[in-house]
CSV table of C-alpha atoms in Angstrom, one decimal:
chain,number,residue,atom,x,y,z
A,299,MET,CA,-114.7,147.9,2.2
A,300,ALA,CA,-111.3,148.5,1.6
A,301,ARG,CA,-109.6,145.4,-0.6
A,302,LYS,CA,-107.5,142.6,1.4
A,303,ASP,CA,-104.0,144.0,-0.4
A,304,ASP,CA,-105.4,148.2,-0.3
A,305,GLN,CA,-102.6,150.1,2.3
A,306,THR,CA,-105.2,152.6,2.6
A,307,THR,CA,-105.0,151.5,6.9
A,308,GLN,CA,-101.7,151.6,6.6
A,309,VAL,CA,-101.7,155.3,5.0
A,310,ALA,CA,-104.2,156.2,7.4
A,311,PHE,CA,-102.7,155.3,10.4
A,312,GLY,CA,-98.9,156.4,9.9
A,313,VAL,CA,-97.1,153.0,9.4
A,314,LEU,CA,-96.2,154.1,5.4
A,315,GLU,CA,-94.8,157.1,5.2
A,316,THR,CA,-96.4,159.7,2.7
A,317,THR,CA,-98.2,163.2,2.1
A,318,GLU,CA,-100.5,164.6,4.3
A,319,ALA,CA,-102.8,164.7,1.3
A,320,ALA,CA,-103.1,160.9,1.1
A,321,ARG,CA,-103.1,160.6,4.8
A,322,ASP,CA,-106.2,162.7,4.6
A,323,ARG,CA,-107.9,161.3,1.4
A,324,ALA,CA,-107.2,157.6,3.4
A,325,LEU,CA,-109.0,158.8,6.0
A,326,ARG,CA,-111.7,160.1,4.2
A,327,LEU,CA,-112.5,156.6,2.7
A,328,LEU,CA,-112.3,154.9,6.3
A,329,GLU,CA,-114.8,157.6,7.4
A,330,ALA,CA,-117.3,156.9,4.8
A,331,ASP,CA,-116.9,152.7,5.1
A,332,THR,CA,-119.4,152.2,7.3
A,333,ALA,CA,-119.1,148.4,7.3
A,334,LEU,CA,-115.6,148.4,8.4
A,335,HIS,CA,-116.8,150.5,11.3
A,336,THR,CA,-119.5,148.1,12.4
A,337,GLU,CA,-116.3,145.4,12.0
A,338,TRP,CA,-113.5,147.7,14.4
A,339,ILE,CA,-116.4,147.8,17.2
A,340,ALA,CA,-117.5,144.4,17.2
A,341,GLY,CA,-113.9,143.9,17.7
A,342,LEU,CA,-112.8,145.9,20.2
A,343,VAL,CA,-115.5,145.4,22.3
A,344,THR,CA,-114.4,141.6,22.8
A,345,ASN,CA,-110.2,143.1,23.1
A,346,ARG,CA,-109.0,141.9,26.5
A,347,SER,CA,-106.6,145.0,26.2
A,348,ALA,CA,-109.3,147.8,25.5
A,349,PRO,CA,-109.7,150.4,27.9
A,350,ASP,CA,-113.1,150.5,29.9
A,351,GLU,CA,-113.6,154.1,28.3
A,352,ILE,CA,-113.7,152.5,24.7
A,353,LEU,CA,-116.1,150.1,26.1
A,354,ARG,CA,-118.3,153.0,27.6
A,355,ARG,CA,-118.1,154.8,24.2
A,356,VAL,CA,-119.4,152.2,22.5
A,357,PHE,CA,-122.3,152.0,24.4
A,358,THR,CA,-123.1,155.1,23.4
A,359,LEU,CA,-124.1,153.5,19.9
A,360,ASP,CA,-127.7,154.1,20.1
A,361,PRO,CA,-129.0,151.3,18.4
A,362,LEU,CA,-126.1,149.3,19.1
A,363,PRO,CA,-125.2,146.7,16.6
A,364,ASP,CA,-126.3,143.4,16.2
A,365,SER,CA,-123.0,141.9,16.6
A,366,ILE,CA,-122.7,143.8,20.2
A,367,ARG,CA,-126.4,142.2,21.6
A,368,ARG,CA,-124.7,139.0,20.1
A,369,TRP,CA,-121.9,139.4,22.5
A,370,LEU,CA,-124.4,140.5,25.4
A,371,ARG,CA,-126.0,137.1,25.5
A,372,LEU,CA,-123.3,135.0,25.2
A,373,SER,CA,-120.0,136.1,26.3
A,374,GLN,CA,-118.4,136.8,29.8
A,375,LEU,CA,-118.2,140.7,29.8
A,376,PRO,CA,-115.6,142.7,30.8
A,377,ARG,CA,-117.1,145.0,34.4
A,378,ALA,CA,-117.6,148.4,32.1
A,379,ALA,CA,-119.5,146.6,29.9
A,380,ILE,CA,-121.7,145.0,32.6
A,381,GLY,CA,-122.0,148.4,33.9
A,382,ALA,CA,-123.0,150.0,30.9
A,383,ALA,CA,-125.2,147.2,29.7
A,384,VAL,CA,-127.4,147.1,32.7
A,385,THR,CA,-128.1,151.0,32.5
A,386,TYR,CA,-128.7,151.3,29.1
A,387,ALA,CA,-131.8,152.7,27.5
A,388,ASN,CA,-132.8,150.5,25.4
A,389,PRO,CA,-134.7,147.4,27.8
A,390,ASP,CA,-134.0,144.9,24.7
A,391,VAL,CA,-130.4,145.4,25.3
A,392,ARG,CA,-131.0,145.3,29.2
A,393,LYS,CA,-133.0,141.8,28.2
A,394,ASP,CA,-130.1,140.6,26.2
A,395,VAL,CA,-127.9,141.1,28.8
A,396,ALA,CA,-130.0,139.5,31.6
A,397,ARG,CA,-129.9,136.4,29.4
A,398,ASN,CA,-126.2,136.0,29.9
A,399,GLN,CA,-125.6,132.9,32.1
A,400,PHE,CA,-122.4,134.2,32.6
A,401,LEU,CA,-123.5,137.4,34.3
A,402,PRO,CA,-122.2,138.1,37.6
A,403,ALA,CA,-124.6,138.0,40.5
A,404,ASP,CA,-124.0,142.3,41.3
A,405,GLY,CA,-125.0,142.6,37.5
A,406,LEU,CA,-127.7,140.3,37.7
A,407,ALA,CA,-129.2,141.9,41.0
A,408,VAL,CA,-129.4,145.2,39.1
A,409,LEU,CA,-131.7,143.3,36.5
A,410,THR,CA,-134.1,142.0,38.9
A,411,GLU,CA,-135.3,145.3,39.6
A,412,ASP,CA,-135.0,146.6,36.6
A,413,PRO,CA,-138.1,149.1,35.4
A,414,ASP,CA,-138.8,146.8,32.7
A,415,PRO,CA,-141.6,144.3,33.4
A,416,GLU,CA,-139.9,141.6,31.2
A,417,VAL,CA,-136.6,142.1,32.1
A,418,ARG,CA,-137.6,141.8,35.7
A,419,TRP,CA,-138.7,138.4,34.6
A,420,PHE,CA,-135.9,137.1,32.5
A,421,SER,CA,-133.7,138.0,35.2
A,422,VAL,CA,-134.9,136.5,38.1
A,423,MET,CA,-135.7,133.4,36.1
A,424,MET,CA,-131.8,133.2,35.1
A,425,ALA,CA,-130.9,133.7,38.9
A,426,CYS,CA,-133.0,130.7,39.6
A,427,GLU,CA,-131.8,128.2,37.2
A,428,TYR,CA,-127.9,129.0,37.5
A,429,ASN,CA,-127.9,129.3,41.3
A,430,VAL,CA,-127.0,133.0,41.3
A,431,GLN,CA,-126.3,133.6,44.9
A,432,LEU,CA,-128.4,137.5,45.4
A,433,PRO,CA,-128.7,139.4,48.4
A,434,THR,CA,-130.9,138.2,50.8
A,435,GLU,CA,-132.7,141.3,51.4
A,436,LEU,CA,-133.3,141.2,47.3
A,437,THR,CA,-134.5,137.9,47.3
A,438,VAL,CA,-137.3,139.1,50.3
A,439,ARG,CA,-137.9,141.9,48.1
A,440,LEU,CA,-138.3,139.7,44.9
A,441,ALA,CA,-140.4,137.1,46.9
A,442,THR,CA,-142.9,140.2,48.0
A,443,SER,CA,-143.2,141.2,44.3
A,444,PRO,CA,-146.4,143.0,43.2
A,445,GLU,CA,-145.8,140.6,40.0
A,446,ALA,CA,-147.2,137.2,40.9
A,447,ARG,CA,-144.8,135.3,38.4
A,448,ILE,CA,-141.9,137.5,40.1
A,449,ARG,CA,-142.9,136.1,43.2
A,450,MET,CA,-143.1,132.0,41.7
A,451,HIS,CA,-140.1,132.4,40.1
A,452,ALA,CA,-138.6,134.1,43.8
A,453,ILE,CA,-139.4,130.6,45.5
A,454,GLU,CA,-136.3,128.8,43.9
A,455,LEU,CA,-133.9,131.6,44.6
A,456,PRO,CA,-130.8,130.9,46.4
A,457,GLY,CA,-130.8,132.4,49.8
A,458,LEU,CA,-134.2,133.1,50.1
A,459,PRO,CA,-134.8,132.8,54.2
A,460,ASP,CA,-137.3,130.4,54.8
A,461,GLU,CA,-140.0,132.2,56.4
A,462,THR,CA,-140.9,134.0,53.1
A,463,ARG,CA,-140.4,131.0,51.2
A,464,LEU,CA,-143.0,129.2,53.8
A,465,SER,CA,-145.3,132.2,53.7
A,466,LEU,CA,-145.8,132.5,49.4
A,467,ALA,CA,-148.1,129.2,50.1
A,468,GLU,CA,-150.6,131.3,51.3
A,469,ASP,CA,-150.4,133.6,48.7
A,470,PRO,CA,-153.2,135.7,46.4
A,471,HIS,CA,-152.3,134.3,43.4
A,472,PRO,CA,-153.0,130.2,43.6
A,473,ARG,CA,-150.0,129.3,41.0
A,474,VAL,CA,-147.6,130.8,43.4
A,475,ARG,CA,-149.1,128.8,45.8
A,476,ALA,CA,-149.2,125.5,44.3
A,477,HIS,CA,-145.0,126.4,43.5
A,478,ALA,CA,-144.5,127.0,47.1
A,479,ILE,CA,-146.2,123.5,47.8
A,480,ASP,CA,-143.5,120.8,47.6
A,481,SER,CA,-141.9,117.6,50.0
A,482,TRP,CA,-139.5,120.5,51.5
A,483,SER,CA,-142.1,123.2,53.0
A,484,TRP,CA,-145.1,120.5,53.1
A,485,PRO,CA,-143.8,119.4,56.5
A,486,ARG,CA,-143.3,122.3,57.4
A,487,LEU,CA,-146.4,124.3,56.7
A,488,ARG,CA,-148.8,124.7,59.9
A,489,PRO,CA,-151.4,122.2,60.1
A,490,GLU,CA,-154.2,124.8,58.8
A,491,VAL,CA,-152.1,126.1,55.7
A,492,ARG,CA,-151.7,122.8,54.7
A,493,ALA,CA,-155.6,121.8,55.7
A,494,ALA,CA,-156.4,124.6,53.5
A,495,ALA,CA,-154.1,123.8,50.7
A,496,GLU,CA,-155.7,120.0,50.3
A,497,ALA,CA,-159.2,122.1,50.4
A,498,ASP,CA,-158.0,124.5,47.6
A,499,SER,CA,-160.5,125.8,45.1
A,500,ASP,CA,-157.8,125.6,42.8
A,501,PRO,CA,-156.8,122.1,41.1
A,502,ARG,CA,-153.6,123.3,41.0
A,503,VAL,CA,-153.1,123.8,44.3
A,504,ARG,CA,-154.3,120.3,45.6
A,505,GLU,CA,-152.4,118.7,43.1
A,506,ALA,CA,-149.4,119.9,44.9
A,507,ALA,CA,-150.5,119.3,48.2
A,508,GLU,CA,-151.0,115.6,46.7
A,509,ARG,CA,-147.3,115.4,45.7
A,510,ALA,CA,-146.0,116.9,48.5
A,511,ALA,CA,-147.5,114.2,51.3
A,512,HIS,CA,-147.2,111.3,48.9
A,513,ILE,CA,-144.6,109.3,51.0
A,514,ASP,CA,-143.1,106.1,48.1
A,515,MET,CA,-143.4,102.9,49.0
A,516,PRO,CA,-140.0,101.0,49.2
A,517,LEU,CA,-139.8,99.1,46.5
A,518,PRO,CA,-140.1,94.9,47.4
A,519,THR,CA,-137.3,93.0,47.9
A,520,THR,CA,-138.4,89.7,48.9
A,521,LEU,CA,-140.0,87.1,45.7
A,522,ALA,CA,-143.5,87.3,47.9
A,523,ASP,CA,-144.3,90.8,47.5
A,524,PHE,CA,-142.7,90.6,44.3
A,525,LEU,CA,-145.3,89.1,43.3
A,526,VAL,CA,-148.0,91.1,45.2
A,527,GLU,CA,-147.0,94.3,43.2
A,528,PRO,CA,-149.8,95.6,41.2
A,529,ASP,CA,-147.6,98.4,39.9
A,530,GLU,CA,-145.2,97.1,36.6
A,531,ARG,CA,-143.2,100.1,36.9
A,532,ARG,CA,-142.3,99.4,40.6
A,533,ARG,CA,-141.3,95.6,39.9
A,534,LYS,CA,-138.9,97.0,36.8
A,535,ASN,CA,-137.5,99.7,38.9
A,536,ALA,CA,-137.1,96.3,42.1
A,537,ALA,CA,-135.5,94.8,38.8
A,538,TYR,CA,-132.6,97.6,38.6
A,539,HIS,CA,-132.1,98.5,42.0
A,540,ALA,CA,-133.9,97.3,45.0
A,541,PRO,CA,-131.7,94.8,47.4
A,542,VAL,CA,-133.0,91.7,46.1
A,543,ASP,CA,-133.0,88.5,48.4
A,544,ALA,CA,-132.0,85.3,46.8
A,545,ASP,CA,-135.0,84.1,46.0
A,546,LEU,CA,-135.8,86.9,44.3
A,547,ALA,CA,-133.0,87.6,42.7
A,548,VAL,CA,-133.3,84.4,41.1
A,549,HIS,CA,-136.5,84.4,39.6
A,550,LEU,CA,-135.8,87.6,38.3
A,551,VAL,CA,-132.7,86.1,36.0
A,552,ALA,CA,-135.3,83.5,35.0
A,553,HIS,CA,-138.1,85.5,34.2
A,554,GLU,CA,-139.5,85.5,30.9
A,555,ASP,CA,-139.7,89.1,30.4
A,556,SER,CA,-136.1,90.5,29.0
A,557,SER,CA,-136.6,93.7,30.8
A,558,LEU,CA,-136.5,91.9,34.0
A,559,ARG,CA,-133.4,89.8,33.4
A,560,ARG,CA,-131.6,92.9,32.3
A,561,GLY,CA,-132.4,94.4,35.3
A,562,ALA,CA,-131.3,91.9,37.1
A,563,VAL,CA,-128.0,92.0,35.1
A,564,TRP,CA,-127.6,95.5,36.1
A,565,ASN,CA,-128.7,95.2,39.6
A,566,PRO,CA,-125.3,95.1,41.7
A,567,HIS,CA,-127.5,92.9,44.5
A,568,VAL,CA,-127.4,90.5,42.3
A,569,PRO,CA,-124.7,87.9,42.8
A,570,THR,CA,-122.8,88.1,39.9
A,571,THR,CA,-122.3,84.2,39.6
A,572,LEU,CA,-125.7,83.8,39.4
A,573,ALA,CA,-126.1,86.9,36.5
A,574,LEU,CA,-123.0,84.9,34.5
A,575,THR,CA,-125.9,82.2,34.3
A,576,LEU,CA,-127.2,84.8,31.4
A,577,ALA,CA,-123.6,84.5,29.5
A,578,THR,CA,-125.8,83.3,26.8
A,579,ASP,CA,-128.8,84.8,26.9
A,580,PRO,CA,-130.7,85.1,23.5
A,581,GLU,CA,-130.7,89.4,23.8
A,582,PRO,CA,-127.5,90.7,22.9
A,583,SER,CA,-128.5,93.8,25.0
A,584,ILE,CA,-128.5,91.0,28.2
A,585,ARG,CA,-125.3,90.2,27.3
A,586,PHE,CA,-124.3,93.1,26.8
A,587,ALA,CA,-125.2,94.4,29.9
A,588,LEU,CA,-123.5,91.8,31.5
A,589,SER,CA,-119.9,92.3,30.4
A,590,LEU,CA,-120.1,95.4,31.9
A,591,ARG,CA,-120.4,94.0,35.4
A,592,ALA,CA,-117.1,93.7,37.9
A,593,MET,CA,-115.7,90.7,37.2
A,594,SER,CA,-112.7,88.4,36.3
A,595,GLU,CA,-111.5,88.2,32.8
A,596,GLU,CA,-111.5,84.9,32.7
A,597,GLN,CA,-115.7,85.0,34.0
A,598,ARG,CA,-116.2,88.3,31.1
A,599,SER,CA,-114.2,86.1,28.4
A,600,ALA,CA,-117.8,83.3,28.6
A,601,ILE,CA,-119.9,85.9,27.6
A,602,ASP,CA,-120.9,86.3,24.4
A,603,TYR,CA,-121.2,90.1,23.4
A,604,THR,CA,-121.2,92.9,21.2
A,605,VAL,CA,-120.5,96.6,22.1
A,606,PRO,CA,-122.9,98.8,20.2
A,607,GLU,CA,-122.3,102.1,18.7
A,608,GLY,CA,-122.2,105.4,20.6
A,609,ARG,CA,-121.1,106.8,24.3
A,610,TYR,CA,-122.0,105.2,27.4
A,611,GLY,CA,-121.0,106.3,30.7
A,612,ALA,CA,-118.8,104.7,33.1
A,613,PRO,CA,-120.3,101.7,34.9
A,614,ALA,CA,-120.6,102.6,39.2
A,615,TRP,CA,-118.2,100.2,39.9
A,616,VAL,CA,-115.3,101.8,38.0
A,617,GLN,CA,-116.1,105.3,39.2
A,618,GLU,CA,-115.9,104.1,42.7
A,619,ARG,CA,-112.3,102.7,41.8
A,620,PHE,CA,-111.6,106.1,40.3
A,621,GLY,CA,-109.1,106.6,43.4
A,622,ASP,CA,-107.7,103.3,43.4
A,623,PRO,CA,-104.0,103.2,40.9
A,624,ASP,CA,-104.1,99.7,41.2
A,625,ALA,CA,-107.9,99.0,40.5
A,626,LEU,CA,-107.3,101.2,37.6
A,627,ARG,CA,-104.2,99.3,36.2
A,628,GLU,CA,-106.1,96.5,36.6
A,629,ILE,CA,-109.4,97.5,34.2
A,630,SER,CA,-107.0,99.5,31.7
A,631,ALA,CA,-105.8,96.4,31.2
A,632,SER,CA,-109.4,94.7,30.1
A,633,SER,CA,-110.0,93.1,27.4
A,634,HIS,CA,-113.3,95.2,27.5
A,635,VAL,CA,-112.9,98.2,25.2
A,636,LEU,CA,-115.9,100.3,27.1
A,637,LEU,CA,-114.0,99.8,30.8
A,638,ARG,CA,-110.7,100.7,29.3
A,639,ARG,CA,-112.3,103.8,27.9
A,640,ALA,CA,-114.2,104.6,31.2
A,641,VAL,CA,-111.2,104.7,32.6
A,642,THR,CA,-110.2,107.9,31.1
A,643,CYS,CA,-112.5,109.3,32.6
A,644,ALA,CA,-110.8,109.3,36.1
A,645,PRO,CA,-109.7,112.6,37.6
A,646,ALA,CA,-106.3,111.5,38.3
A,647,LEU,CA,-104.5,108.0,36.1
A,648,PRO,CA,-100.8,107.1,37.1
A,649,PRO,CA,-98.4,107.8,34.2
A,650,ASP,CA,-97.8,103.9,33.4
A,651,VAL,CA,-102.1,103.7,33.3
A,652,ILE,CA,-101.7,106.8,31.1
A,653,GLU,CA,-99.1,105.8,28.7
A,654,ARG,CA,-101.0,102.1,28.3
A,655,LEU,CA,-104.3,104.2,27.5
A,656,ALA,CA,-102.3,106.5,24.8
A,657,ALA,CA,-101.1,103.2,23.2
A,658,ASP,CA,-104.6,101.8,23.3
A,659,GLU,CA,-105.8,100.1,19.9
A,660,ASP,CA,-109.1,102.0,20.0
A,661,TYR,CA,-109.6,105.0,18.4
A,662,PHE,CA,-112.0,106.7,21.1
A,663,VAL,CA,-109.8,104.7,24.2
A,664,ARG,CA,-107.4,107.7,23.2
A,665,LEU,CA,-109.6,110.1,22.4
A,666,MET,CA,-111.5,110.3,25.4
A,667,LEU,CA,-108.2,109.9,27.2
A,668,CYS,CA,-107.6,113.6,25.8
A,669,GLU,CA,-110.9,114.8,26.8
A,670,ASN,CA,-110.8,114.3,29.9
A,671,ASP,CA,-106.9,116.0,30.0
A,672,HIS,CA,-104.8,113.0,30.9
A,673,ALA,CA,-103.2,112.9,27.0
A,674,PRO,CA,-99.5,113.4,26.4
A,675,HIS,CA,-98.7,116.0,23.9
A,676,GLU,CA,-97.9,113.7,20.9
A,677,LEU,CA,-101.6,112.1,21.4
A,678,LEU,CA,-102.9,115.4,21.6
A,679,ILE,CA,-101.1,116.7,18.1
A,680,GLU,CA,-102.1,113.4,16.8
A,681,MET,CA,-105.8,113.5,17.5
A,682,TYR,CA,-105.9,117.4,17.3
A,683,ALA,CA,-105.0,116.9,13.6
A,684,ASP,CA,-107.4,113.9,12.6
A,685,TRP,CA,-110.3,113.6,14.9
A,686,LYS,CA,-113.7,114.6,12.7
A,687,GLY,CA,-115.6,116.0,15.6
A,688,LEU,CA,-116.9,119.3,16.1
A,689,SER,CA,-115.0,120.1,18.8
A,690,TRP,CA,-111.3,119.1,18.2
A,691,GLY,CA,-110.4,122.7,18.7
A,692,MET,CA,-110.9,122.2,22.1
A,693,LEU,CA,-108.0,120.0,22.5
A,694,ALA,CA,-105.6,123.0,22.0
A,695,ASP,CA,-106.4,124.1,25.5
A,696,ARG,CA,-105.6,120.9,27.1
A,697,ARG,CA,-102.4,121.3,29.1
A,698,ASN,CA,-99.9,119.2,27.6
A,699,PHE,CA,-101.0,120.8,24.5
A,700,THR,CA,-99.0,123.9,24.2
A,701,ARG,CA,-95.4,123.3,23.9
A,702,PRO,CA,-92.1,124.8,22.1
A,703,GLY,CA,-91.6,122.9,18.9
A,704,LEU,CA,-94.9,123.3,17.4
A,705,ALA,CA,-93.7,125.5,15.0
A,706,ARG,CA,-92.1,123.3,12.8
A,707,PHE,CA,-95.7,122.6,11.5
A,708,ALA,CA,-96.2,125.6,9.9
A,709,ASP,CA,-95.8,124.7,6.4
A,710,ASP,CA,-97.4,121.5,6.8
A,711,SER,CA,-100.6,120.2,4.2
A,712,ASN,CA,-103.1,119.8,7.3
A,713,HIS,CA,-104.2,123.3,8.2
A,714,ARG,CA,-105.0,122.1,11.5
A,715,LEU,CA,-101.5,121.3,12.4
A,716,ARG,CA,-100.5,125.0,10.9
A,717,LEU,CA,-103.0,126.1,13.3
A,718,ALA,CA,-101.1,124.4,15.9
A,719,ALA,CA,-97.9,126.4,15.4
A,720,LEU,CA,-99.4,129.3,16.6
A,721,SER,CA,-99.5,127.6,19.9
A,722,ASP,CA,-95.9,127.6,20.0
A,723,PRO,CA,-94.8,130.1,22.6
A,724,GLN,CA,-92.0,130.6,20.8
A,725,ALA,CA,-93.3,131.3,17.9
A,726,THR,CA,-91.8,134.3,15.9
A,727,PRO,CA,-93.7,137.4,14.9
A,728,GLU,CA,-92.2,136.8,11.4
A,729,LEU,CA,-93.2,133.4,11.5
A,730,VAL,CA,-96.9,134.8,12.8
A,731,GLU,CA,-96.9,137.1,9.8
A,732,ARG,CA,-96.8,134.5,7.4
A,733,LEU,CA,-99.3,132.4,8.7
A,734,SER,CA,-101.9,135.6,8.7
A,735,HIS,CA,-101.5,135.1,5.1
A,736,ASP,CA,-102.6,131.3,4.6
A,737,THR,CA,-104.9,129.9,2.5
A,738,ASN,CA,-106.6,128.6,5.4
A,739,ASP,CA,-109.2,131.4,6.9
A,740,SER,CA,-108.9,129.5,11.0
A,741,VAL,CA,-104.8,130.3,10.5
A,742,ARG,CA,-105.2,132.9,9.1
A,743,CYS,CA,-107.7,134.5,12.0
A,744,ARG,CA,-106.5,133.3,14.7
A,745,ALA,CA,-102.8,134.6,13.1
A,746,ALA,CA,-104.5,137.8,13.2
A,747,SER,CA,-105.3,137.6,16.2
A,748,ASP,CA,-101.8,136.9,17.9
A,749,PRO,CA,-100.3,139.4,19.5
A,750,ARG,CA,-97.3,138.5,18.6
A,751,LEU,CA,-98.5,140.0,15.1
A,752,PRO,CA,-96.1,142.6,13.7
A,753,HIS,CA,-97.6,145.9,14.3
A,754,ALA,CA,-97.5,146.9,10.2
A,755,ARG,CA,-99.6,143.6,9.7
A,756,LEU,CA,-101.8,144.7,12.4
A,757,VAL,CA,-102.8,147.8,10.8
A,758,GLU,CA,-102.7,146.1,7.2
A,759,LEU,CA,-106.0,144.0,8.6
A,760,LEU,CA,-107.7,146.6,9.8
A,761,GLY,CA,-108.7,147.5,6.7
A,762,SER,CA,-108.6,144.0,4.7
A,763,ASP,CA,-111.8,142.4,3.5
A,764,ARG,CA,-112.0,139.6,6.2
A,765,MET,CA,-109.7,140.7,9.4
A,766,PRO,CA,-110.6,143.7,10.8
A,767,CYS,CA,-113.0,142.4,13.7
A,768,THR,CA,-110.0,139.9,14.2
A,769,ALA,CA,-108.2,142.6,14.1
A,770,ALA,CA,-109.6,144.6,16.2
A,771,SER,CA,-109.6,142.3,19.0
A,772,ASN,CA,-106.3,141.6,18.9
A,773,PRO,CA,-104.7,143.0,22.6
A,774,ALA,CA,-101.4,144.4,21.2
A,775,LEU,CA,-103.7,147.1,19.2
A,776,PRO,CA,-102.3,150.0,21.1
A,777,ALA,CA,-105.1,152.2,22.8
A,778,PRO,CA,-104.8,155.3,20.9
A,779,LEU,CA,-105.4,153.5,17.8
A,780,MET,CA,-108.5,151.9,19.2
A,781,HIS,CA,-110.1,155.3,20.2
A,782,GLN,CA,-108.9,156.4,16.3
A,783,LEU,CA,-110.8,153.9,15.0
A,784,LEU,CA,-114.1,154.5,16.8
A,785,ASP,CA,-113.5,158.4,16.1
A,786,ILE,CA,-113.2,157.8,12.2
A,787,ALA,CA,-116.8,155.8,13.1
A,788,GLY,CA,-118.3,158.4,14.9
A,789,VAL,CA,-118.5,157.2,17.7
A,790,LYS,CA,-118.6,160.0,20.0
A,791,GLN,CA,-116.3,160.5,23.4
A,792,CYS,CA,-118.1,160.2,26.8
A,793,ALA,CA,-118.8,162.5,28.7
A,794,GLY,CA,-115.5,164.2,30.9
A,795,ALA,CA,-113.0,162.4,28.4
A,796,GLU,CA,-110.4,164.1,27.8
């Protein structure tokens, strides 16, 4: 592959004035560099401005490079790539695209009737897993497929007509019958079908019928019912969730079993005044759970609790108040750090609450404010520069991140801030070019993909030892040059193309 400081691509593509002989030598060097060809092709398929013809040309390759196979599995694909991939001769490639969770319904529909059984199976499974709405007539064909495993998965397809789904409870294959019998289908099946399922020769079908016919008894809500309940799991569920009466609430709060006391603390049906009798409970997890209940700050201050490390979801009572600005103001001023963190998850926050949370002493309150797209620009920049989490880069996608003026960080010692400089909508081509020479890989890579990068530098990067793939993905790359890259790589023109 050409060296980073080599001018081979600039000579070959006419950026530098030179002789025809020199240009021919440069082109021959590029034609011999197969590793460089692979990088170009990987970049071109992800180039959002690549014409459809470029993608169709790439799919004339056989075999496809591994980088293209990964792209087919993991990325949102242009329409031209989908059309070429679902009809590609190699079934392994079609299987790759069938696994793509972003594949639109019409592309997946083609693959559900693919000639290859593995492709069909993967496609139907993906349609079920991601709730893809296929045409009704197609769901019926899949539910009546000669393949039992296709019929079994077709049961879960959205839009499958009820009568077709119910018919599968009488399928010749026991696994299909078992899968078709559940709490939805059971009351809708004809009596003779239910009777046949209960007496089926296959134990899986009998077990499915037993589960479908089972009706859970209500949890005990009175002390008398709780004391005679033999199932420990149901007693614990009652402590946590049931609308317990006053006598049972008192019993739970005083119980010797700490798991039942903990359940009483979490149970919203246990009065707060009663739950507060556990403010000095010897079990730390009980005191912590109690601290998260809805109560006055004065009541909360009487609880000796410690916040364990880790993330916690917003308590249900806080979520219920997400639409109440006054409640959000009150909770955002709580002494409990987890309640302040929970407020950041509200879909909308009043400006004064955002201001308060952005200045919170707790690092994770400020971070969670950023994660939920409420943060002001200054806080986003602070967290972007400092946060050690793996998804720190996602903060640049928040609505308040991009602002004129970020270019001031172009010479900052923190490479993340130099990266942020490229998010300045007013950054000049000269600044982008300067950052394409940065000492940090991520900054150079981002600059190489920036459409403001001057053409001469973009062409130079097409032959560099680190950036040819990124340069080929740059949307400013002219379409004729894209075609020229494929010509050099030996990728043939599509039939009918000029």
